Amino acid sequence: MNPDLPSRLLGGLSPSRFMQSHWQRKPLLIRGAFENFRPPLSIAQVKRLARRDDVESRLVWREQGAWQMERGPFGRLPPAREPEWTLLVQGVNLHDDAAAELMARFRFIPDARLDDVMISIATDRGGVGPHFDSYDVFLLQASGRRRWRIGRQRDLELDPDAPLRVLRRFEPTEEFVLEAGDMLYLPPAYAHDGIAEGDDCMTISIGFRSPSRAELARGMLEFASESLADRTPPALRGHYKDAGQPAVRQPAALPEAMIEAALAAVSAVKFDTALASRYLGCWLTEPKPEVVFDTPDPATLPDLDTDWPSSGELVLDRRTLMVHRGRMLFINGERAEIDATPALRGLADRRRLACASAEPDDDARAALQEWLEAGWIRWSPPAR
C-alpha cells in the first residue's frame, strides 16, 4: 500500500494521514472499509478451530447476571439458538492463509507492532462486556451486526468479581452499529462494549503488540546477561579485589567498595542501539509457543545451493516472522548469520522474492535452503 495515496481501508485517508491524525490518538469509524467483504473463515470453520488444542480460544457468557468464561479447546459449544454467548479464537492468522493475508493489509504499520487476528462469533446479545485494551485495534465486522458503544473515560477500574477484564463502571459517549465490511479503529485505553444483534455476528480484531516499558527493560537486561555469557568484555574480566580492606567492627555491614564495584560493573555493560536491535530483532520474531512449522518432503524442494530457480518465487510461510535493521537480519527468533542484502530485505518487506529478479550469493543461498527445509519459506512455481 502506497503510504501517501488515499485508501478505502482507511475511509479515504492515506496511511500517512491516518498515522498522523488517528494512530494512538482518536477513534475512526470507517463505513465500507471492505466492499462486498467475505470473511476469511466461516462460522463453522471458526468453531472447528476452537476444538483444537493448539489454538487459543475462550467462551464467554452471562449466567444470572454474572460473567462466566471458559478456556478451550471445546468439544461442544452452546447451540446457535441460545442467546448471549461469544466464542473468541486467537491467532487465526497462524492457522489460515486468508486470515494472514487480511492482516497483511495493515502492514503500513511496522511488522514489529502487528500481533494477531482474533475472530469472535456471537449469538444475539452476545459480548464480552465493557473493557479497554492496552493496544491499538481495528474491529472489522465480518458478518451480521454488532452495536458498539465507546468512550474515553478516566475511570478504568475493573470488576474484581469478573473472570475477564470488565470495567466496573462504563460511561459511553458514542454509539455505532457496524455491518459487514464496516470497521472501527480504537487507540489504546479507549473503553468499548460490543453487543451482537442477531445470531450470525462475526467480528475480526486486528490487534497490535504494545510491550510495557518494564517488559522492555527486563528483556534488555536478560538479553545483555545472555550476551555476557557468550562474550565477556575486558572491563568485566577478573574478580573483585579489596586489597587494603581494614578490619571491621561490624562484619555484617555491606562494604561500600563492593557496592561501588557492582555499580561500576553494570556501567561497563554497553547498552546501545546495536544491543537493542539484536534484542528486539530476536524477541519480536520469536514464534508463539503453539507455532509448529510443516516440514516439507525434501524430494519436492528445489536445491537452491546448486541450482537457483530461474522462475517462480520464494514466499515466507504465514507463521514466519522476519525483520531487518541495517545489515542485521532476524527470522523466527534468530539473528541470521548472513547480511541483510537488498534481496533479503525485500523478502522480509514483501514476504516474497521473485527468483528471476535476484540470484543471491552462496551464503544467502545456503541460508535460504536451510529455511526452505525447515518450512519457514516455500518455493512457489510459476503459474501455468
Tab-separated table of C-alpha atoms in Angstrom:
chain	number	residue	atom	x	y	z
A	1	MET	CA	0.000	0.000	0.000
A	2	ASN	CA	1.364	3.381	-1.022
A	3	PRO	CA	1.504	5.339	2.252
A	4	ASP	CA	0.645	8.612	0.503
A	5	LEU	CA	-2.401	7.521	-1.532
A	6	PRO	CA	-5.998	7.607	-0.219
A	7	SER	CA	-7.258	4.196	0.835
A	8	ARG	CA	-10.795	2.818	1.107
A	9	LEU	CA	-9.497	0.725	4.007
A	10	LEU	CA	-8.987	3.935	5.992
A	11	GLY	CA	-12.116	5.756	4.891
A	12	GLY	CA	-10.342	7.736	2.173
A	13	LEU	CA	-7.387	8.731	4.330
A	14	SER	CA	-3.914	7.850	3.164
A	15	PRO	CA	-1.941	5.624	5.555
A	16	SER	CA	0.377	8.569	6.235
A	17	ARG	CA	-2.548	10.831	7.114
A	18	PHE	CA	-4.152	8.157	9.295
A	19	MET	CA	-0.937	7.637	11.243
A	20	GLN	CA	-0.589	11.374	11.809
A	21	SER	CA	-4.178	12.128	12.765
A	22	HIS	CA	-5.612	8.981	14.406
A	23	TRP	CA	-2.991	6.382	15.343
A	24	GLN	CA	-2.680	6.295	19.163
A	25	ARG	CA	-4.835	9.445	19.275
A	26	LYS	CA	-8.530	9.049	18.438
A	27	PRO	CA	-11.047	6.538	17.056
A	28	LEU	CA	-12.039	6.287	13.419
A	29	LEU	CA	-15.287	4.783	12.120
A	30	ILE	CA	-14.925	3.535	8.538
A	31	ARG	CA	-18.080	2.615	6.676
A	32	GLY	CA	-17.482	0.128	3.882
A	33	ALA	CA	-13.781	-0.328	4.578
A	34	PHE	CA	-14.104	-3.571	2.608
A	35	GLU	CA	-16.556	-3.697	-0.287
A	36	ASN	CA	-18.576	-6.934	-0.586
A	37	PHE	CA	-16.480	-8.364	2.243
A	38	ARG	CA	-16.244	-12.139	2.608
A	39	PRO	CA	-14.843	-13.467	5.906
A	40	PRO	CA	-11.636	-15.491	5.651
A	41	LEU	CA	-13.364	-18.300	7.586
A	42	SER	CA	-16.969	-19.322	8.025
A	43	ILE	CA	-18.597	-19.517	11.444
A	44	ALA	CA	-18.391	-23.323	11.202
A	45	GLN	CA	-14.646	-23.153	10.473
A	46	VAL	CA	-14.083	-20.856	13.461
A	47	LYS	CA	-15.891	-23.364	15.667
A	48	ARG	CA	-13.690	-26.156	14.323
A	49	LEU	CA	-10.568	-24.162	15.180
A	50	ALA	CA	-11.851	-23.876	18.767
A	51	ARG	CA	-11.775	-27.681	19.049
A	52	ARG	CA	-8.012	-27.793	18.541
A	53	ASP	CA	-5.617	-27.870	21.480
A	54	ASP	CA	-3.013	-25.815	19.553
A	55	VAL	CA	-5.446	-22.902	19.190
A	56	GLU	CA	-6.193	-20.429	21.994
A	57	SER	CA	-9.936	-19.961	22.450
A	58	ARG	CA	-12.400	-18.710	25.061
A	59	LEU	CA	-16.135	-18.939	25.592
A	60	VAL	CA	-17.845	-16.032	27.373
A	61	TRP	CA	-21.444	-15.871	28.569
A	62	ARG	CA	-23.614	-14.452	31.327
A	63	GLU	CA	-25.382	-16.563	33.898
A	64	GLN	CA	-27.865	-14.956	36.281
A	65	GLY	CA	-26.312	-11.583	35.508
A	66	ALA	CA	-22.735	-12.705	36.258
A	67	TRP	CA	-19.948	-13.019	33.706
A	68	GLN	CA	-18.627	-16.526	33.036
A	69	MET	CA	-15.623	-17.633	30.996
A	70	GLU	CA	-14.158	-20.991	29.966
A	71	ARG	CA	-10.977	-21.688	28.009
A	72	GLY	CA	-10.842	-24.136	25.103
A	73	PRO	CA	-10.415	-26.454	23.397
A	74	PHE	CA	-14.162	-27.109	23.170
A	75	GLY	CA	-15.633	-30.448	22.272
A	76	ARG	CA	-19.086	-28.897	22.273
A	77	LEU	CA	-20.392	-25.341	22.089
A	78	PRO	CA	-23.791	-23.928	23.067
A	79	PRO	CA	-26.441	-24.097	20.329
A	80	ALA	CA	-26.686	-21.119	17.974
A	81	ARG	CA	-30.292	-20.531	19.073
A	82	GLU	CA	-29.129	-19.882	22.642
A	83	PRO	CA	-28.530	-16.123	23.089
A	84	GLU	CA	-25.795	-14.171	24.865
A	85	TRP	CA	-22.670	-16.237	24.294
A	86	THR	CA	-19.432	-15.379	22.490
A	87	LEU	CA	-16.605	-17.552	21.208
A	88	LEU	CA	-13.202	-15.891	20.754
A	89	VAL	CA	-10.389	-17.548	18.786
A	90	GLN	CA	-6.897	-16.004	18.922
A	91	GLY	CA	-4.085	-16.132	16.376
A	92	VAL	CA	-6.243	-17.150	13.434
A	93	ASN	CA	-3.571	-15.750	11.090
A	94	LEU	CA	-1.270	-18.571	12.250
A	95	HIS	CA	-3.724	-21.214	11.054
A	96	ASP	CA	-5.276	-19.770	7.909
A	97	ASP	CA	-3.681	-18.117	4.868
A	98	ALA	CA	-6.695	-15.911	4.141
A	99	ALA	CA	-6.593	-14.508	7.686
A	100	ALA	CA	-2.841	-13.903	7.326
A	101	GLU	CA	-3.477	-12.074	4.044
A	102	LEU	CA	-6.117	-9.942	5.760
A	103	MET	CA	-3.619	-8.958	8.472
A	104	ALA	CA	-1.098	-8.075	5.748
A	105	ARG	CA	-3.469	-5.312	4.580
A	106	PHE	CA	-2.381	-3.415	7.709
A	107	ARG	CA	1.365	-3.554	7.024
A	108	PHE	CA	1.534	0.214	6.610
A	109	ILE	CA	2.173	-0.156	10.360
A	110	PRO	CA	5.553	-1.794	11.200
A	111	ASP	CA	5.560	-5.587	11.491
A	112	ALA	CA	7.152	-5.100	14.918
A	113	ARG	CA	3.733	-3.830	16.104
A	114	LEU	CA	1.432	-6.288	14.331
A	115	ASP	CA	0.292	-9.054	16.652
A	116	ASP	CA	-2.568	-11.245	15.520
A	117	VAL	CA	-6.033	-11.712	14.095
A	118	MET	CA	-8.726	-12.686	16.578
A	119	ILE	CA	-12.166	-13.785	15.407
A	120	SER	CA	-15.201	-13.687	17.652
A	121	ILE	CA	-18.579	-15.179	16.832
A	122	ALA	CA	-21.611	-14.355	18.942
A	123	THR	CA	-25.288	-15.148	19.222
A	124	ASP	CA	-27.899	-12.460	19.788
A	125	ARG	CA	-26.904	-10.059	22.602
A	126	GLY	CA	-23.548	-11.800	22.982
A	127	GLY	CA	-20.490	-9.816	24.006
A	128	VAL	CA	-17.553	-9.736	26.423
A	129	GLY	CA	-18.587	-6.700	28.439
A	130	PRO	CA	-17.281	-3.146	28.517
A	131	HIS	CA	-13.494	-3.193	28.587
A	132	PHE	CA	-10.358	-1.488	27.303
A	133	ASP	CA	-7.210	-2.765	25.651
A	134	SER	CA	-3.630	-1.655	26.217
A	135	TYR	CA	-3.001	-1.783	22.466
A	136	ASP	CA	-4.420	-0.402	19.220
A	137	VAL	CA	-7.110	-2.459	17.492
A	138	PHE	CA	-9.113	-2.465	14.271
A	139	LEU	CA	-12.563	-4.027	14.742
A	140	LEU	CA	-13.820	-5.310	11.394
A	141	GLN	CA	-17.392	-6.533	11.129
A	142	ALA	CA	-17.235	-9.711	9.044
A	143	SER	CA	-20.904	-10.769	9.078
A	144	GLY	CA	-24.104	-9.838	10.871
A	145	ARG	CA	-24.349	-6.717	13.007
A	146	ARG	CA	-22.731	-5.504	16.199
A	147	ARG	CA	-23.578	-2.416	18.218
A	148	TRP	CA	-20.520	-0.670	19.633
A	149	ARG	CA	-20.561	1.850	22.464
A	150	ILE	CA	-17.266	3.616	23.075
A	151	GLY	CA	-15.894	6.311	25.361
A	152	ARG	CA	-12.636	7.876	26.501
A	153	GLN	CA	-13.045	7.558	30.239
A	154	ARG	CA	-10.567	8.052	33.056
A	155	ASP	CA	-12.143	5.529	35.407
A	156	LEU	CA	-10.559	2.225	34.321
A	157	GLU	CA	-11.313	0.264	37.495
A	158	LEU	CA	-12.155	-3.370	36.720
A	159	ASP	CA	-14.876	-5.564	38.189
A	160	PRO	CA	-12.986	-7.692	40.752
A	161	ASP	CA	-15.565	-10.482	40.581
A	162	ALA	CA	-15.493	-10.960	36.797
A	163	PRO	CA	-13.278	-13.721	35.287
A	164	LEU	CA	-12.300	-11.367	32.464
A	165	ARG	CA	-11.335	-7.707	32.205
A	166	VAL	CA	-14.704	-5.944	32.549
A	167	LEU	CA	-14.987	-2.307	33.579
A	168	ARG	CA	-16.774	-1.736	36.850
A	169	ARG	CA	-18.341	1.467	35.533
A	170	PHE	CA	-18.764	2.289	31.858
A	171	GLU	CA	-19.688	5.712	30.517
A	172	PRO	CA	-20.034	5.569	26.706
A	173	THR	CA	-20.110	8.776	24.690
A	174	GLU	CA	-20.656	7.406	21.167
A	175	GLU	CA	-22.606	4.519	19.649
A	176	PHE	CA	-22.425	2.838	16.234
A	177	VAL	CA	-23.934	-0.233	14.561
A	178	LEU	CA	-21.427	-1.953	12.277
A	179	GLU	CA	-22.439	-4.174	9.381
A	180	ALA	CA	-20.328	-6.436	7.170
A	181	GLY	CA	-17.352	-4.514	5.774
A	182	ASP	CA	-17.534	-1.673	8.321
A	183	MET	CA	-14.550	-1.150	10.613
A	184	LEU	CA	-13.777	0.765	13.792
A	185	TYR	CA	-10.266	1.774	14.865
A	186	LEU	CA	-9.664	2.329	18.584
A	187	PRO	CA	-6.457	3.615	20.208
A	188	PRO	CA	-5.172	2.113	23.484
A	189	ALA	CA	-7.227	2.522	26.675
A	190	TYR	CA	-10.365	3.552	24.779
A	191	ALA	CA	-13.279	1.857	26.560
A	192	HIS	CA	-15.659	-0.105	24.340
A	193	ASP	CA	-18.511	-2.589	24.511
A	194	GLY	CA	-19.799	-4.586	21.527
A	195	ILE	CA	-23.162	-6.356	21.547
A	196	ALA	CA	-24.240	-8.730	18.762
A	197	GLU	CA	-27.549	-8.056	17.068
A	198	GLY	CA	-28.729	-11.371	15.622
A	199	ASP	CA	-27.252	-14.863	15.557
A	200	ASP	CA	-24.720	-14.588	12.707
A	201	CYS	CA	-22.389	-11.987	14.204
A	202	MET	CA	-18.692	-12.344	13.386
A	203	THR	CA	-16.146	-9.673	14.290
A	204	ILE	CA	-12.471	-9.741	13.322
A	205	SER	CA	-9.985	-7.917	15.567
A	206	ILE	CA	-6.612	-6.953	14.123
A	207	GLY	CA	-4.509	-6.330	17.220
A	208	PHE	CA	-1.106	-4.774	17.766
A	209	ARG	CA	1.521	-5.648	20.343
A	210	SER	CA	2.445	-2.925	22.786
A	211	PRO	CA	5.103	-4.045	25.279
A	212	SER	CA	5.271	-2.220	28.586
A	213	ARG	CA	8.396	-0.251	29.438
A	214	ALA	CA	9.070	-2.677	32.277
A	215	GLU	CA	8.833	-5.582	29.821
A	216	LEU	CA	11.332	-3.910	27.504
A	217	ALA	CA	13.689	-3.211	30.400
A	218	ARG	CA	13.522	-6.810	31.648
A	219	GLY	CA	14.070	-8.133	28.152
A	220	MET	CA	17.074	-5.907	27.538
A	221	LEU	CA	18.649	-6.859	30.863
A	222	GLU	CA	18.107	-10.575	30.266
A	223	PHE	CA	19.472	-10.318	26.721
A	224	ALA	CA	22.515	-8.399	27.946
A	225	SER	CA	23.086	-11.064	30.586
A	226	GLU	CA	22.951	-13.834	27.977
A	227	SER	CA	25.314	-11.869	25.751
A	228	LEU	CA	27.822	-11.591	28.623
A	229	ALA	CA	27.784	-15.366	28.968
A	230	ASP	CA	28.874	-15.653	25.329
A	231	ARG	CA	31.457	-12.872	25.333
A	232	THR	CA	32.761	-11.056	28.409
A	233	PRO	CA	34.172	-7.576	27.654
A	234	PRO	CA	37.678	-6.822	29.017
A	235	ALA	CA	36.302	-4.418	31.643
A	236	LEU	CA	34.377	-7.283	33.265
A	237	ARG	CA	37.114	-9.879	33.357
A	238	GLY	CA	38.752	-10.841	36.624
A	239	HIS	CA	37.383	-10.776	40.168
A	240	TYR	CA	36.550	-8.288	42.871
A	241	LYS	CA	39.614	-7.228	44.854
A	242	ASP	CA	39.829	-5.334	48.111
A	243	ALA	CA	43.499	-5.081	48.979
A	244	GLY	CA	43.761	-2.611	51.824
A	245	GLN	CA	40.366	-3.553	53.307
A	246	PRO	CA	40.694	-2.692	57.022
A	247	ALA	CA	39.493	-4.955	59.813
A	248	VAL	CA	35.865	-4.221	60.647
A	249	ARG	CA	33.867	-3.851	63.849
A	250	GLN	CA	30.540	-4.581	62.047
A	251	PRO	CA	31.157	-7.703	59.938
A	252	ALA	CA	27.507	-7.894	58.760
A	253	ALA	CA	27.643	-4.466	57.113
A	254	LEU	CA	27.882	-4.434	53.294
A	255	PRO	CA	31.239	-2.990	52.178
A	256	GLU	CA	30.935	0.307	50.310
A	257	ALA	CA	33.720	-0.794	47.967
A	258	MET	CA	31.722	-3.855	46.869
A	259	ILE	CA	28.639	-1.720	46.158
A	260	GLU	CA	30.765	0.642	44.073
A	261	ALA	CA	32.315	-2.339	42.265
A	262	ALA	CA	28.857	-3.692	41.389
A	263	LEU	CA	27.750	-0.332	40.014
A	264	ALA	CA	30.976	0.000	38.034
A	265	ALA	CA	30.452	-3.484	36.570
A	266	VAL	CA	26.933	-2.629	35.415
A	267	SER	CA	28.099	0.636	33.851
A	268	ALA	CA	30.644	-1.355	31.844
A	269	VAL	CA	27.819	-3.196	30.036
A	270	LYS	CA	27.247	-1.394	26.762
A	271	PHE	CA	23.541	-0.645	26.285
A	272	ASP	CA	23.413	0.812	22.798
A	273	THR	CA	21.372	0.648	19.592
A	274	ALA	CA	23.244	-2.460	18.458
A	275	LEU	CA	22.255	-4.377	21.611
A	276	ALA	CA	18.671	-3.081	21.435
A	277	SER	CA	18.442	-4.064	17.760
A	278	ARG	CA	19.693	-7.587	18.442
A	279	TYR	CA	17.336	-7.991	21.391
A	280	LEU	CA	14.253	-6.647	19.612
A	281	GLY	CA	15.024	-8.477	16.378
A	282	CYS	CA	15.205	-11.841	18.151
A	283	TRP	CA	12.338	-11.178	20.567
A	284	LEU	CA	9.861	-9.736	18.076
A	285	THR	CA	10.357	-12.605	15.630
A	286	GLU	CA	10.160	-15.373	18.225
A	287	PRO	CA	7.298	-17.671	17.129
A	288	LYS	CA	4.454	-18.103	19.589
A	289	PRO	CA	4.577	-21.301	21.674
A	290	GLU	CA	1.822	-23.017	19.693
A	291	VAL	CA	3.526	-22.492	16.320
A	292	VAL	CA	4.772	-25.642	14.573
A	293	PHE	CA	6.162	-25.395	11.056
A	294	ASP	CA	5.270	-28.047	8.486
A	295	THR	CA	8.457	-29.772	7.351
A	296	PRO	CA	8.247	-30.432	3.611
A	297	ASP	CA	9.370	-33.580	1.800
A	298	PRO	CA	12.992	-32.861	0.698
A	299	ALA	CA	12.300	-34.626	-2.598
A	300	THR	CA	9.811	-31.912	-3.539
A	301	LEU	CA	12.169	-28.997	-2.883
A	302	PRO	CA	14.469	-27.214	-5.323
A	303	ASP	CA	18.180	-27.203	-4.489
A	304	LEU	CA	18.859	-23.506	-4.037
A	305	ASP	CA	22.528	-24.163	-3.283
A	306	THR	CA	23.425	-25.670	-6.649
A	307	ASP	CA	20.547	-24.835	-8.994
A	308	TRP	CA	18.935	-21.460	-8.355
A	309	PRO	CA	15.455	-21.421	-9.961
A	310	SER	CA	15.103	-19.166	-12.979
A	311	SER	CA	11.391	-18.660	-12.294
A	312	GLY	CA	8.838	-18.870	-9.515
A	313	GLU	CA	9.233	-17.156	-6.168
A	314	LEU	CA	10.206	-17.796	-2.580
A	315	VAL	CA	7.357	-16.998	-0.173
A	316	LEU	CA	7.515	-16.663	3.610
A	317	ASP	CA	5.282	-19.087	5.461
A	318	ARG	CA	2.349	-17.300	7.108
A	319	ARG	CA	3.832	-18.158	10.524
A	320	THR	CA	7.310	-16.839	9.720
A	321	LEU	CA	8.359	-13.536	11.280
A	322	MET	CA	11.211	-11.661	9.648
A	323	VAL	CA	12.594	-8.154	10.301
A	324	HIS	CA	15.758	-6.273	9.438
A	325	ARG	CA	17.821	-3.308	10.588
A	326	GLY	CA	20.820	-2.151	8.614
A	327	ARG	CA	22.925	-5.225	7.874
A	328	MET	CA	21.207	-7.311	10.551
A	329	LEU	CA	18.517	-9.810	9.592
A	330	PHE	CA	16.287	-11.710	12.020
A	331	ILE	CA	13.982	-14.630	11.334
A	332	ASN	CA	11.889	-16.700	13.736
A	333	GLY	CA	13.788	-15.713	16.882
A	334	GLU	CA	17.273	-15.970	15.392
A	335	ARG	CA	19.773	-13.500	14.044
A	336	ALA	CA	20.694	-14.744	10.581
A	337	GLU	CA	24.376	-15.422	10.021
A	338	ILE	CA	24.230	-13.548	6.730
A	339	ASP	CA	23.943	-9.838	5.988
A	340	ALA	CA	20.616	-8.293	5.102
A	341	THR	CA	21.227	-7.756	1.394
A	342	PRO	CA	18.691	-5.773	-0.676
A	343	ALA	CA	17.168	-9.053	-1.909
A	344	LEU	CA	16.729	-10.419	1.614
A	345	ARG	CA	15.335	-7.128	2.907
A	346	GLY	CA	12.905	-7.265	0.006
A	347	LEU	CA	11.896	-10.794	1.028
A	348	ALA	CA	11.175	-9.521	4.551
A	349	ASP	CA	9.289	-6.413	3.370
A	350	ARG	CA	7.233	-8.052	0.607
A	351	ARG	CA	7.202	-11.552	2.133
A	352	ARG	CA	8.113	-12.933	-1.277
A	353	LEU	CA	11.126	-12.894	-3.588
A	354	ALA	CA	10.917	-13.427	-7.338
A	355	CYS	CA	13.715	-15.858	-8.199
A	356	ALA	CA	14.291	-14.265	-11.601
A	357	SER	CA	14.908	-10.860	-10.028
A	358	ALA	CA	17.804	-11.874	-7.791
A	359	GLU	CA	20.445	-14.556	-7.556
A	360	PRO	CA	21.909	-14.382	-4.015
A	361	ASP	CA	25.495	-15.264	-3.179
A	362	ASP	CA	26.496	-18.690	-1.861
A	363	ASP	CA	25.991	-17.805	1.819
A	364	ALA	CA	22.497	-16.433	1.218
A	365	ARG	CA	21.574	-19.452	-0.901
A	366	ALA	CA	22.674	-21.775	1.884
A	367	ALA	CA	20.568	-19.871	4.423
A	368	LEU	CA	17.529	-19.837	2.141
A	369	GLN	CA	17.901	-23.579	1.554
A	370	GLU	CA	18.008	-24.147	5.317
A	371	TRP	CA	14.856	-22.060	5.811
A	372	LEU	CA	13.177	-23.890	2.930
A	373	GLU	CA	13.883	-27.282	4.503
A	374	ALA	CA	12.659	-26.013	7.905
A	375	GLY	CA	9.340	-24.927	6.386
A	376	TRP	CA	9.989	-21.241	7.116
A	377	ILE	CA	9.745	-20.375	3.433
A	378	ARG	CA	8.408	-22.222	0.400
A	379	TRP	CA	9.103	-22.155	-3.306
A	380	SER	CA	6.080	-21.355	-5.430
A	381	PRO	CA	6.444	-22.394	-9.089
A	382	PRO	CA	5.248	-20.029	-11.833
A	383	ALA	CA	1.571	-20.176	-12.707
A	384	ARG	CA	0.844	-22.029	-15.928
